């Protein structure tokens, strides 16, 4: 049995479907009743006791980064005899700048997993292709997309590839102690992604970049100031470079990473 946290999200959801599709037994830790191809366990990642209650018969755990009392959660995972934990971290753990709160929570989560005594694999995906779903409202009402950091090229990764690497790590051999940086096959700026999405949708779309001040103001509406500043550091001040294409997805799964065009085609109805 594999326990998947974040099972209603982009990465965890893709992992639940991938594991279920391959016939593995899957349990999803969820905060409310939902339809998933998995057994459900109600729980909250900020409540280690609720995670402990979901661990019966579990040999592998897919764990999200950055929740409260994670040391207690990992102690419960170790006590339950779990054989492997896959942590969903991020590339910002590589920056290792502990004054950046996003890097900090990933670095600290990684350290706790390494110290847990449970065999582990750490995934450091670049920005997810699924973040493009944030454009859906703009594209339902027009052909212009406005977004932040227009000059930043990122080798975005399809959550299906994160899931494929996580599934291989949880069910195969040779992944203990590995740190996998995960990217797609090409670095694209937002306008490049919009052009590809437009071609898939058969629509002429136009991109307009926010200035840094507009980007900051928009993020302040959506997240605490410290996180908005963290993203400004990453993508405006260039403290995080996610443009390099890495071979990891292909090395682990035996096939090339999925392209943004494939992601767009699979998710086209979200923008209609
Ligand atoms: N998006 C990116 O570009 C990116 C890049 C690198 C790393 N990451 C990492 O990947 C993680 C997941 O990204 P995503 O796009 O899959 O996120 P997402 O789609 O927003 O999913 C987040 C998941 O976490 C669950 N969750 C939130 N708070 C919880 C809690 N207290 N207890 C249990 N479950 C909780 C949510 O469940 P509910 O349905 O109950 O809300 C949901 O299933 C991020 O949090 C980040 O650490 C993301």
XYZ file of C-alpha atoms and ligand atoms in Angstrom:
320
model
C 0.000 0.000 0.000
C 1.274 3.474 -0.929
C 0.024 6.536 0.995
C -0.196 9.656 -1.195
C -0.493 13.085 0.440
C -1.634 16.085 -1.598
C -3.803 13.619 -3.493
C -6.308 16.251 -4.653
C -3.490 18.423 -6.047
C -1.617 18.486 -9.333
C 1.317 16.271 -8.397
C -0.354 13.992 -5.829
C -3.438 13.600 -8.022
C -1.304 12.525 -10.969
C 0.506 10.052 -8.715
C -2.742 8.516 -7.433
C -3.921 7.961 -11.026
C -0.519 6.631 -12.121
C -0.276 4.143 -9.254
C -3.916 3.063 -9.534
C -3.476 2.622 -13.304
C -0.557 0.281 -12.730
C -2.566 -1.825 -10.291
C -0.812 -0.665 -7.109
C -2.783 -0.348 -3.882
C -3.169 3.352 -3.110
C -4.454 5.234 -0.079
C -5.003 8.997 -0.363
C -4.663 11.292 2.656
C -7.416 13.871 2.105
C -8.968 16.658 4.167
C -12.481 15.962 2.855
C -14.365 13.186 1.049
C -13.566 13.266 -2.687
C -13.791 10.961 -5.710
C -10.380 9.356 -6.301
C -9.254 5.970 -7.616
C -7.885 5.201 -4.150
C -8.876 4.244 -0.639
C -9.419 7.477 1.347
C -7.957 8.332 4.765
C -9.149 11.592 6.298
C -6.236 13.554 7.734
C -4.250 16.762 7.787
C -0.519 17.139 7.210
C -0.336 19.657 10.072
C -1.672 16.955 12.426
C 0.871 14.095 12.752
C -1.603 11.896 14.663
C -3.978 11.961 11.712
C -1.155 10.904 9.373
C -0.152 8.147 11.825
C -3.728 6.851 11.691
C -3.452 6.426 7.918
C -0.264 4.319 7.952
C -1.623 0.806 8.584
C -0.112 -1.586 6.000
C 1.697 1.254 4.211
C 5.145 0.543 2.739
C 5.645 3.783 0.785
C 4.678 7.420 1.422
C 4.590 10.364 -0.989
C 4.999 13.389 1.272
C 4.550 17.109 0.626
C 7.090 19.545 2.030
C 6.685 22.360 4.538
C 3.942 21.348 6.973
C 3.930 21.806 10.757
C 5.433 19.234 13.124
C 6.991 17.331 10.255
C 9.534 15.685 12.570
C 6.618 14.064 14.434
C 5.008 12.989 11.164
C 8.273 11.382 10.039
C 8.733 9.699 13.421
C 5.277 8.147 12.985
C 6.217 7.042 9.459
C 9.408 5.412 10.803
C 7.525 3.706 13.680
C 4.993 2.267 11.244
C 7.793 0.443 9.408
C 7.379 2.360 6.140
C 10.120 1.265 3.726
C 10.425 4.389 1.557
C 9.455 8.082 1.618
C 9.415 10.259 -1.476
C 9.484 13.952 -0.565
C 8.076 16.524 -2.985
C 10.573 19.347 -2.497
C 11.492 22.041 -5.058
C 14.444 23.489 -6.952
C 14.592 26.335 -4.430
C 16.080 23.866 -1.937
C 19.189 24.017 -4.137
C 19.474 27.771 -3.612
C 19.783 26.927 0.106
C 19.295 30.591 1.065
C 17.632 30.240 4.444
C 16.595 33.898 4.482
C 14.173 32.995 1.667
C 11.146 31.419 3.427
C 10.245 29.130 0.516
C 13.799 27.771 0.204
C 13.864 27.475 3.991
C 10.829 25.227 4.318
C 12.041 22.951 1.536
C 15.608 22.766 2.953
C 14.270 22.016 6.432
C 11.819 19.390 5.160
C 14.597 17.690 3.200
C 16.830 17.630 6.296
C 14.066 16.031 8.378
C 13.498 13.353 5.738
C 17.243 12.597 5.537
C 17.385 12.286 9.347
C 14.221 10.193 9.634
C 15.913 6.802 9.352
C 13.459 5.844 6.596
C 14.975 5.254 3.115
C 14.156 8.309 1.029
C 14.096 9.923 -2.401
C 13.845 13.708 -2.787
C 12.167 15.257 -5.834
C 13.070 18.821 -6.805
C 10.696 19.704 -9.642
C 10.927 23.022 -11.455
C 7.755 25.129 -11.845
C 4.840 22.869 -12.784
C 3.239 23.171 -16.242
C -0.090 23.034 -14.390
C 0.556 26.522 -12.954
C -0.577 27.638 -16.439
C -4.129 26.805 -15.300
C -3.955 30.217 -13.567
C -4.513 31.701 -17.042
C -7.864 29.938 -17.451
C -10.059 32.822 -16.242
C -8.332 35.339 -18.532
C -8.665 32.998 -21.512
C -12.330 32.274 -20.851
C -13.064 36.000 -21.166
C -10.589 37.088 -23.870
C -7.443 36.449 -25.866
C -4.948 38.378 -23.718
C -3.000 36.913 -20.836
C -1.200 39.161 -18.358
C 1.319 37.538 -16.049
C 4.518 38.107 -14.099
C 8.197 37.685 -14.994
C 7.884 37.848 -18.826
C 11.629 37.447 -19.434
C 12.132 34.372 -17.274
C 12.524 31.085 -19.158
C 11.712 27.976 -17.138
C 12.020 24.305 -18.056
C 8.553 23.634 -16.623
C 7.656 20.031 -15.804
C 4.408 18.125 -16.350
C 2.953 16.795 -13.055
C 2.519 13.474 -14.891
C 6.321 13.243 -15.100
C 6.693 14.090 -11.395
C 4.200 11.286 -10.760
C 6.073 8.881 -13.041
C 9.346 9.506 -11.181
C 7.620 9.273 -7.795
C 5.926 5.999 -8.773
C 9.216 4.538 -10.018
C 10.932 5.605 -6.780
C 8.190 4.105 -4.600
C 7.813 0.828 -6.443
C 11.252 0.176 -8.004
C 14.803 -0.297 -6.800
C 17.868 1.970 -6.871
C 16.222 5.225 -5.796
C 17.234 5.314 -2.118
C 19.192 8.456 -1.247
C 18.666 10.008 -4.694
C 17.863 13.704 -5.189
C 16.102 14.137 -8.513
C 15.877 17.547 -10.192
C 12.904 17.312 -12.561
C 12.328 19.392 -15.685
C 10.480 19.265 -18.943
C 12.328 19.081 -22.282
C 12.696 22.827 -23.000
C 12.967 26.201 -21.276
C 10.074 28.474 -22.214
C 9.177 32.062 -21.367
C 5.501 32.779 -20.552
C 4.932 34.202 -24.053
C 6.370 30.989 -25.564
C 3.960 28.904 -23.499
C 1.044 31.109 -24.517
C 1.974 30.760 -28.211
C 2.008 26.959 -27.870
C -1.268 26.983 -25.942
C -2.828 29.229 -28.615
C -1.784 26.818 -31.373
C -3.309 23.907 -29.442
C -6.548 25.845 -28.838
C -6.636 27.221 -32.414
C -6.727 30.785 -31.071
C -4.593 33.888 -31.618
C -3.471 34.846 -28.112
C -1.399 37.776 -26.887
C 0.878 37.983 -23.833
C 1.446 41.140 -21.768
C 4.039 41.046 -18.994
C 3.486 42.693 -15.633
C 6.109 45.124 -14.424
C 7.850 44.029 -11.230
C 5.656 46.396 -9.218
C 2.496 44.926 -10.768
C 3.817 41.415 -10.126
C 4.472 42.208 -6.464
C 1.051 43.868 -5.989
C -0.722 40.897 -7.561
C 1.108 38.364 -5.402
C 0.360 40.391 -2.267
C -3.352 39.831 -3.013
C -2.762 36.067 -3.068
C -0.119 35.235 -0.447
C 1.712 36.539 2.641
C 4.250 39.314 1.994
C 7.218 37.074 2.854
C 6.249 34.602 0.120
C 5.642 37.389 -2.419
C 9.132 38.723 -1.653
C 10.527 35.193 -1.958
C 9.119 34.886 -5.494
C 10.425 38.370 -6.378
C 13.848 37.158 -5.257
C 13.615 33.989 -7.323
C 12.323 35.405 -10.580
C 12.876 39.178 -10.543
C 16.275 39.335 -8.837
C 17.364 36.076 -10.535
C 18.110 34.122 -7.352
C 16.646 30.931 -8.850
C 17.461 29.681 -12.327
C 15.054 27.001 -13.566
C 16.101 27.229 -17.210
C 18.456 24.237 -17.404
C 16.980 21.085 -18.962
C 17.883 18.000 -16.927
C 17.996 14.362 -18.123
C 16.459 12.946 -14.934
C 12.900 12.177 -16.077
C 14.235 10.154 -19.012
C 16.912 8.458 -16.887
C 14.349 7.327 -14.302
C 11.348 6.541 -16.513
C 13.077 5.461 -19.744
C 11.156 7.982 -21.863
C 11.606 11.701 -22.589
C 9.773 14.230 -20.427
C 6.416 15.420 -21.704
C 6.376 18.652 -23.694
C 4.347 21.748 -22.837
C 2.392 21.106 -26.051
C 1.381 17.660 -24.736
C 0.350 19.197 -21.416
C -1.672 21.891 -23.221
C -3.440 19.343 -25.436
C -4.335 17.191 -22.432
C -5.708 20.210 -20.519
C -7.224 22.240 -23.373
C -10.782 22.067 -22.037
C -9.732 24.027 -18.917
C -9.233 27.139 -21.091
C -12.396 26.928 -23.222
N 3.384 24.380 -8.356
C 4.675 24.471 -8.592
O 5.138 25.076 -9.569
C 5.652 23.788 -7.661
C 7.003 23.773 -8.004
C 7.891 23.106 -7.160
C 7.424 22.484 -6.010
N 6.105 22.544 -5.698
C 5.657 21.886 -4.469
O 4.644 20.983 -4.800
C 3.577 21.107 -3.873
C 2.288 20.635 -4.496
O 2.041 21.415 -5.659
P 0.676 21.214 -6.441
O 0.694 22.111 -7.641
O 0.391 19.748 -6.582
O -0.274 21.878 -5.360
P -1.836 21.876 -5.304
O -2.392 21.395 -6.606
O -2.243 23.200 -4.745
O -2.113 20.753 -4.208
C -1.838 20.899 -2.870
C -2.320 19.654 -2.193
O -1.975 19.709 -0.806
C -3.142 19.436 -0.064
N -3.036 20.101 1.235
C -2.908 21.428 1.455
N -2.857 21.645 2.795
C -2.954 20.422 3.395
C -2.965 19.976 4.742
N -2.856 20.855 5.764
N -3.080 18.661 4.993
C -3.197 17.762 3.965
N -3.182 18.118 2.665
C -3.067 19.441 2.386
C -4.276 19.960 -0.893
O -5.464 19.358 -0.449
P -6.901 20.124 -0.376
O -7.645 19.678 -1.605
O -7.488 19.619 0.889
O -6.617 21.610 -0.358
C -3.829 19.471 -2.266
O -4.106 18.105 -2.432
C 3.601 22.574 -3.481
O 2.980 22.772 -2.245
C 5.091 22.876 -3.474
O 5.611 22.573 -2.185
C 5.214 23.164 -6.503
